Tab-separated table of C-alpha atoms in Angstrom:
chain	number	residue	atom	x	y	z
K	1	MET	CA	-10.242	21.693	-35.378
K	2	ARG	CA	-7.162	21.991	-37.613
K	3	ARG	CA	-6.001	25.058	-35.671
K	4	ASP	CA	-6.306	23.199	-32.369
K	5	LEU	CA	-4.329	20.267	-33.774
K	6	VAL	CA	-1.554	22.540	-34.999
K	7	LEU	CA	-1.411	24.294	-31.608
K	8	PHE	CA	-1.236	20.951	-29.791
K	9	MET	CA	1.588	19.746	-32.054
K	10	LEU	CA	3.436	23.029	-31.498
K	11	ILE	CA	3.220	22.759	-27.713
K	12	THR	CA	4.290	19.117	-27.815
K	13	SER	CA	7.273	20.024	-29.991
K	14	ILE	CA	8.262	22.813	-27.594
K	15	LEU	CA	8.101	20.587	-24.509
K	16	THR	CA	10.092	17.750	-26.027
K	17	GLY	CA	12.792	19.556	-27.953
K	18	CYS	CA	13.129	23.205	-27.005
K	19	SER	CA	15.843	25.045	-25.138
K	20	LYS	CA	15.827	25.795	-21.437
K	21	GLU	CA	15.309	29.484	-22.198
K	22	THR	CA	12.137	28.742	-24.170
K	23	LEU	CA	10.809	26.644	-21.291
K	24	LYS	CA	11.603	29.495	-18.935
K	25	THR	CA	9.653	31.916	-21.138
K	26	LEU	CA	6.651	29.580	-21.132
K	27	ASN	CA	6.903	29.243	-17.323
K	28	VAL	CA	7.160	25.467	-17.689
K	29	GLY	CA	9.658	23.433	-15.697
K	30	LYS	CA	10.890	19.888	-16.243
K	31	VAL	CA	10.588	17.974	-13.004
K	32	GLU	CA	13.316	15.510	-12.081
K	33	PHE	CA	13.329	13.384	-8.952
K	34	ALA	CA	16.130	12.342	-6.625
K	35	VAL	CA	15.916	10.129	-3.536
K	36	SER	CA	17.480	12.116	-0.720
K	37	ASN	CA	17.944	9.118	1.602
K	38	SER	CA	19.082	6.643	-1.062
K	39	TYR	CA	21.262	4.718	1.428
K	40	ASP	CA	18.047	3.321	2.925
K	41	PHE	CA	15.946	2.976	-0.244
K	42	SER	CA	15.018	-0.672	-0.769
K	43	ALA	CA	12.919	-0.582	-3.966
K	44	ALA	CA	13.842	-0.780	-7.647
K	45	SER	CA	10.941	1.388	-8.796
K	46	ALA	CA	8.430	3.931	-7.540
K	47	GLY	CA	5.112	5.510	-8.433
K	48	VAL	CA	4.372	9.254	-8.496
K	49	TYR	CA	1.087	11.110	-8.055
K	50	VAL	CA	0.829	14.872	-8.687
K	51	ASN	CA	-1.971	17.157	-7.495
K	52	GLU	CA	-2.363	20.840	-8.338
K	53	VAL	CA	-3.021	22.941	-5.241
K	54	ILE	CA	-5.735	25.532	-5.827
K	55	GLU	CA	-6.652	28.154	-3.254
K	56	TYR	CA	-9.734	30.372	-3.129
K	57	PRO	CA	-10.142	33.189	-0.575
K	58	LEU	CA	-13.459	31.918	0.777
K	59	THR	CA	-13.308	28.144	0.393
K	60	GLY	CA	-9.609	27.587	1.119
K	61	LYS	CA	-7.265	25.068	-0.506
K	62	PHE	CA	-8.115	21.916	-2.405
K	63	GLU	CA	-6.183	19.614	-4.717
K	64	VAL	CA	-6.913	18.543	-8.280
K	65	PRO	CA	-5.238	15.333	-9.530
K	66	VAL	CA	-2.909	15.884	-12.500
K	67	VAL	CA	-0.778	12.732	-12.693
K	68	TYR	CA	-1.828	9.241	-11.570
K	69	ASN	CA	0.759	6.623	-10.643
K	70	MET	CA	3.518	7.568	-13.094
K	71	HIS	CA	6.133	4.801	-13.158
K	72	TYR	CA	9.771	5.567	-12.332
K	73	THR	CA	12.736	3.241	-11.993
K	74	TYR	CA	15.402	3.830	-9.389
K	75	ASN	CA	19.152	3.852	-9.999
K	76	ASP	CA	21.902	5.256	-7.784
K	77	GLY	CA	19.815	7.916	-6.067
K	78	VAL	CA	17.960	9.116	-9.204
K	79	MET	CA	14.461	8.207	-10.385
K	80	ASN	CA	14.141	7.776	-14.150
K	81	GLY	CA	10.922	7.738	-16.151
K	82	ASP	CA	8.754	9.700	-18.569
K	83	ASN	CA	9.421	13.438	-18.696
K	84	LEU	CA	7.121	15.457	-16.464
K	85	TYR	CA	6.577	19.165	-17.197
K	86	LEU	CA	4.625	21.409	-14.824
K	87	ASP	CA	3.648	25.076	-14.884
K	88	LYS	CA	5.981	26.887	-12.489
K	89	SER	CA	3.406	29.605	-11.819
K	90	LYS	CA	1.235	27.026	-10.054
K	91	ILE	CA	1.735	24.948	-6.927
K	92	PHE	CA	1.754	21.152	-6.972
K	93	ASN	CA	1.943	18.480	-4.286
K	94	ILE	CA	3.940	15.404	-5.245
K	95	ASN	CA	3.242	12.109	-3.495
K	96	ALA	CA	5.515	9.162	-4.223
K	97	TYR	CA	5.633	5.605	-2.988
K	98	ALA	CA	7.628	2.420	-3.511
K	99	PRO	CA	7.730	-0.294	-4.645
K	100	TYR	CA	5.695	0.489	-7.759
K	101	MET	CA	2.280	-1.168	-8.045
K	102	PRO	CA	0.565	-1.153	-11.472
K	103	THR	CA	-3.031	0.024	-11.149
K	104	GLY	CA	-4.247	-0.154	-14.749
K	105	ASP	CA	-7.039	2.343	-15.423
K	106	SER	CA	-7.846	2.776	-11.742
K	107	LYS	CA	-7.387	6.291	-10.345
K	108	SER	CA	-7.672	5.206	-6.732
K	109	HIS	CA	-5.046	6.516	-4.328
K	110	TYR	CA	-5.389	3.417	-2.102
K	111	LEU	CA	-2.818	0.799	-3.086
K	112	PRO	CA	-2.686	-2.788	-1.745
K	113	PHE	CA	0.552	-4.422	-0.575
K	114	ASN	CA	1.222	-7.934	0.679
K	115	HIS	CA	2.686	-8.898	4.037
K	116	GLY	CA	6.469	-8.767	3.859
K	117	THR	CA	6.658	-5.662	1.619
K	118	ASP	CA	8.804	-2.706	2.698
K	119	VAL	CA	6.350	0.093	1.822
K	120	LEU	CA	7.953	3.530	1.353
K	121	TRP	CA	6.279	6.937	0.997
K	122	ALA	CA	7.412	10.527	0.365
K	123	GLN	CA	5.847	13.927	-0.198
K	124	ALA	CA	7.264	17.100	-1.769
K	125	SER	CA	6.140	20.303	-3.472
K	126	PHE	CA	6.775	21.949	-6.850
K	127	PRO	CA	8.177	24.423	-7.787
K	128	VAL	CA	11.278	24.174	-5.651
K	129	ALA	CA	12.278	27.472	-4.078
K	130	GLY	CA	15.667	28.822	-5.138
K	131	GLN	CA	15.889	26.887	-8.412
K	132	ASP	CA	15.531	28.351	-11.893
K	133	THR	CA	14.580	26.314	-14.969
K	134	LEU	CA	15.427	22.745	-13.980
K	135	ASN	CA	13.778	21.513	-10.806
K	136	MET	CA	15.327	18.580	-8.971
K	137	VAL	CA	12.735	17.525	-6.413
K	138	ASN	CA	14.250	15.624	-3.510
K	139	LEU	CA	12.017	12.869	-2.188
K	140	GLU	CA	12.735	11.785	1.370
K	141	PHE	CA	11.093	8.384	1.662
K	142	ARG	CA	9.909	7.001	4.981
K	143	HIS	CA	9.319	3.373	5.918
K	144	MET	CA	5.593	2.999	6.524
K	145	THR	CA	5.778	-0.623	7.657
K	146	THR	CA	7.437	-2.136	10.724
K	147	GLN	CA	10.398	-4.500	10.484
K	148	VAL	CA	10.947	-7.398	12.876
K	149	VAL	CA	13.217	-10.384	13.444
K	150	PHE	CA	12.941	-12.983	16.215
K	151	GLU	CA	15.779	-14.695	18.066
K	152	MET	CA	15.615	-17.465	20.689
K	153	GLU	CA	17.545	-17.869	23.922
K	154	ASP	CA	17.567	-21.129	25.922
K	155	LYS	CA	16.773	-20.538	29.622
K	156	ARG	CA	15.237	-23.938	30.400
K	157	ASP	CA	16.175	-26.133	33.326
K	158	ASP	CA	18.853	-28.811	32.933
K	159	LEU	CA	16.304	-31.635	32.732
K	160	SER	CA	14.661	-30.081	29.681
K	161	LYS	CA	18.004	-29.271	28.082
K	162	ASP	CA	19.185	-32.867	28.458
K	163	ARG	CA	16.044	-34.277	26.853
K	164	TYR	CA	14.960	-31.734	24.206
K	165	ASP	CA	17.170	-30.352	21.409
K	166	PHE	CA	16.929	-26.561	21.421
K	167	GLU	CA	19.012	-26.258	18.231
K	168	LYS	CA	16.203	-27.982	16.326
K	169	ALA	CA	13.411	-25.973	17.899
K	170	GLU	CA	10.751	-24.535	15.605
K	171	TYR	CA	8.448	-21.628	16.310
K	172	SER	CA	5.566	-19.833	14.644
K	173	ILE	CA	4.271	-16.378	15.476
K	174	ASN	CA	0.976	-14.992	14.187
K	175	GLY	CA	-1.074	-11.831	14.583
K	176	PHE	CA	-0.311	-10.283	11.184
K	177	SER	CA	-2.470	-9.217	8.254
K	178	LYS	CA	-2.129	-10.670	4.777
K	179	ARG	CA	-2.560	-7.264	3.149
K	180	CYS	CA	-2.284	-3.582	3.946
K	181	PHE	CA	-3.376	-0.474	2.041
K	182	LEU	CA	-1.409	2.714	1.505
K	183	ASP	CA	-3.253	6.009	1.108
K	184	VAL	CA	-0.796	7.688	-1.268
K	185	SER	CA	-2.281	11.136	-0.634
K	186	THR	CA	-1.552	11.060	3.121
K	187	GLY	CA	0.972	8.270	3.652
K	188	GLU	CA	-1.367	6.432	6.026
K	189	LEU	CA	-0.849	2.663	6.023
K	190	ILE	CA	-4.012	0.765	6.897
K	191	ARG	CA	-3.629	-2.766	8.240
K	192	GLY	CA	-5.972	-5.348	6.784
K	193	GLU	CA	-7.780	-8.099	8.651
K	194	ILE	CA	-5.637	-10.374	10.823
K	195	ASP	CA	-4.988	-13.663	9.040
K	196	PRO	CA	-3.908	-16.594	11.284
K	197	SER	CA	-2.249	-18.267	8.295
K	198	ILE	CA	0.306	-15.448	8.053
K	199	ILE	CA	3.145	-16.484	10.354
K	200	ILE	CA	6.799	-15.710	10.989
K	201	THR	CA	9.097	-18.672	11.645
K	202	LYS	CA	12.771	-19.269	12.476
K	203	ASN	CA	13.487	-19.469	8.740
K	204	ASP	CA	12.469	-15.835	8.231
K	205	SER	CA	14.997	-13.021	8.403
K	206	LEU	CA	13.945	-9.385	8.892
K	207	THR	CA	10.266	-9.227	7.922
K	208	CYS	CA	8.152	-6.154	7.155
K	209	PHE	CA	4.533	-5.996	8.293
K	210	ALA	CA	1.759	-3.450	8.819
K	211	PRO	CA	1.447	-2.546	12.508
K	212	GLY	CA	-1.894	-1.930	14.219
K	213	GLU	CA	-3.009	1.477	15.438
K	214	GLY	CA	-2.594	0.544	19.114
K	215	MET	CA	-1.453	-2.376	21.249
K	216	SER	CA	-1.752	-5.603	19.272
K	217	GLU	CA	-1.536	-9.215	20.428
K	218	TYR	CA	0.775	-11.806	18.905
K	219	ASN	CA	0.788	-15.554	19.585
K	220	ILE	CA	3.873	-17.765	19.845
K	221	VAL	CA	4.028	-21.552	19.562
K	222	LEU	CA	7.431	-23.131	20.224
K	223	SER	CA	8.078	-26.831	19.502
K	224	ILE	CA	11.287	-28.503	20.712
K	225	PRO	CA	11.928	-32.105	19.562
K	226	ALA	CA	13.564	-34.775	21.704
K	227	ILE	CA	17.307	-35.413	21.388
K	228	GLU	CA	16.997	-39.203	21.220
K	229	ASN	CA	15.516	-40.614	18.013
K	230	SER	CA	13.589	-43.198	20.005
K	231	ASP	CA	11.863	-40.437	21.968
K	232	THR	CA	8.953	-39.108	19.903
K	233	SER	CA	7.791	-36.567	22.465
K	234	VAL	CA	7.939	-32.831	21.759
K	235	GLN	CA	8.195	-30.027	24.280
K	236	VAL	CA	5.561	-27.445	23.288
K	237	ILE	CA	5.411	-24.016	24.879
K	238	ARG	CA	2.681	-21.517	24.012
K	239	SER	CA	2.581	-17.858	24.899
K	240	ASN	CA	1.522	-14.430	23.661
K	241	PHE	CA	2.554	-10.831	24.023
K	242	SER	CA	1.082	-7.411	23.322
K	243	TYR	CA	3.146	-4.572	21.962
K	244	LEU	CA	2.750	-1.187	20.310
K	245	PHE	CA	4.784	-1.553	17.117
K	246	LYS	CA	5.480	1.697	15.282
K	247	PRO	CA	5.942	2.265	11.542
K	248	GLY	CA	9.504	3.025	10.496
K	249	TYR	CA	11.056	1.071	13.375
K	250	SER	CA	13.033	-2.161	13.215
K	251	TYR	CA	12.623	-4.592	16.116
K	252	THR	CA	14.814	-7.470	17.250
K	253	ILE	CA	12.757	-9.590	19.618
K	254	THR	CA	14.624	-12.053	21.805
K	255	ILE	CA	12.468	-14.954	22.987
K	256	SER	CA	13.890	-16.231	26.290
K	257	VAL	CA	12.529	-19.744	26.652
K	258	TYR	CA	12.041	-21.096	30.156
K	259	THR	CA	10.776	-24.568	30.969
K	260	THR	CA	7.126	-23.554	31.273
K	261	GLU	CA	6.998	-20.007	29.936
K	262	ILE	CA	8.475	-17.505	27.530
K	263	SER	CA	9.931	-14.060	28.263
K	264	ILE	CA	10.202	-11.382	25.604
K	265	SER	CA	12.967	-8.772	25.279
K	266	VAL	CA	12.561	-6.135	22.573
K	267	ASN	CA	15.415	-4.188	20.985
K	268	VAL	CA	14.199	-1.277	18.872
K	269	ALA	CA	15.970	0.522	16.038
K	270	GLU	CA	14.746	3.386	13.853
K	271	TRP	CA	16.061	1.636	10.744
K	272	VAL	CA	19.103	3.884	11.367
K	273	VAL	CA	19.319	5.085	14.992
K	274	HIS	CA	19.482	2.338	17.635
K	275	GLN	CA	17.401	2.384	20.789
K	276	THR	CA	16.439	-0.298	23.303
K	277	ASP	CA	13.239	-1.347	24.997
K	278	LYS	CA	12.145	-4.353	27.030
K	279	LEU	CA	8.924	-6.270	27.395
K	280	GLU	CA	8.182	-8.971	29.977
K	281	LEU	CA	5.294	-11.419	29.727
């Protein structure tokens, strides 16, 4: 028992205070993380999972968890946190996500996120080919949610324009889930159950949400109050649209409001590269 304790203390002392040459001799590398696409990184912190990749000739590859949800803070392209040392003679898969979600004692790789969260995910391997003792692992994070903003355009007839004040119009759009779940091991984002109480209104700017796997339906209710204070009537227009939203894309949806119906135009951007698309109801 005493010998084991001494050996443990010796290894701990080596890993925390030894020279790079000693680490090289022991085949142990200190892993440091950098965000390769930091211009588009929206979170202040991230979580890291590490699995050792083991391969047998007959049964193939499988992964053994080594690190669960290690917390890192983000600053100017670099992720800072507890030191992580890994054996460079072995192969490891590194899965990272943001923003960080504390999980307590749970070792589950399914993490819940609320509607409106920009969920990011990255995967990399260790050791890094071409590097010696220090290993800077670049993590290229991808947006796993979809981003959307709605704009309105007045196409009503003159009679409606003269009576109802479009500048004071209010709208609500539903068809979103309250929660989604990220599988950190694969990057799959699973949409939760649709919650009618989760809506996007004119007061919301760009909003992140979990898209469905296929075409999904969204409902729009537009309310336009009368211009005259004595007129208590409200022009209400209801409509819906179906669309295949994709993760990692940002959508600007223009709602063209006609007197009795609504037309939808969709502008699509890849969070970086701009594209266009259109949808008519």
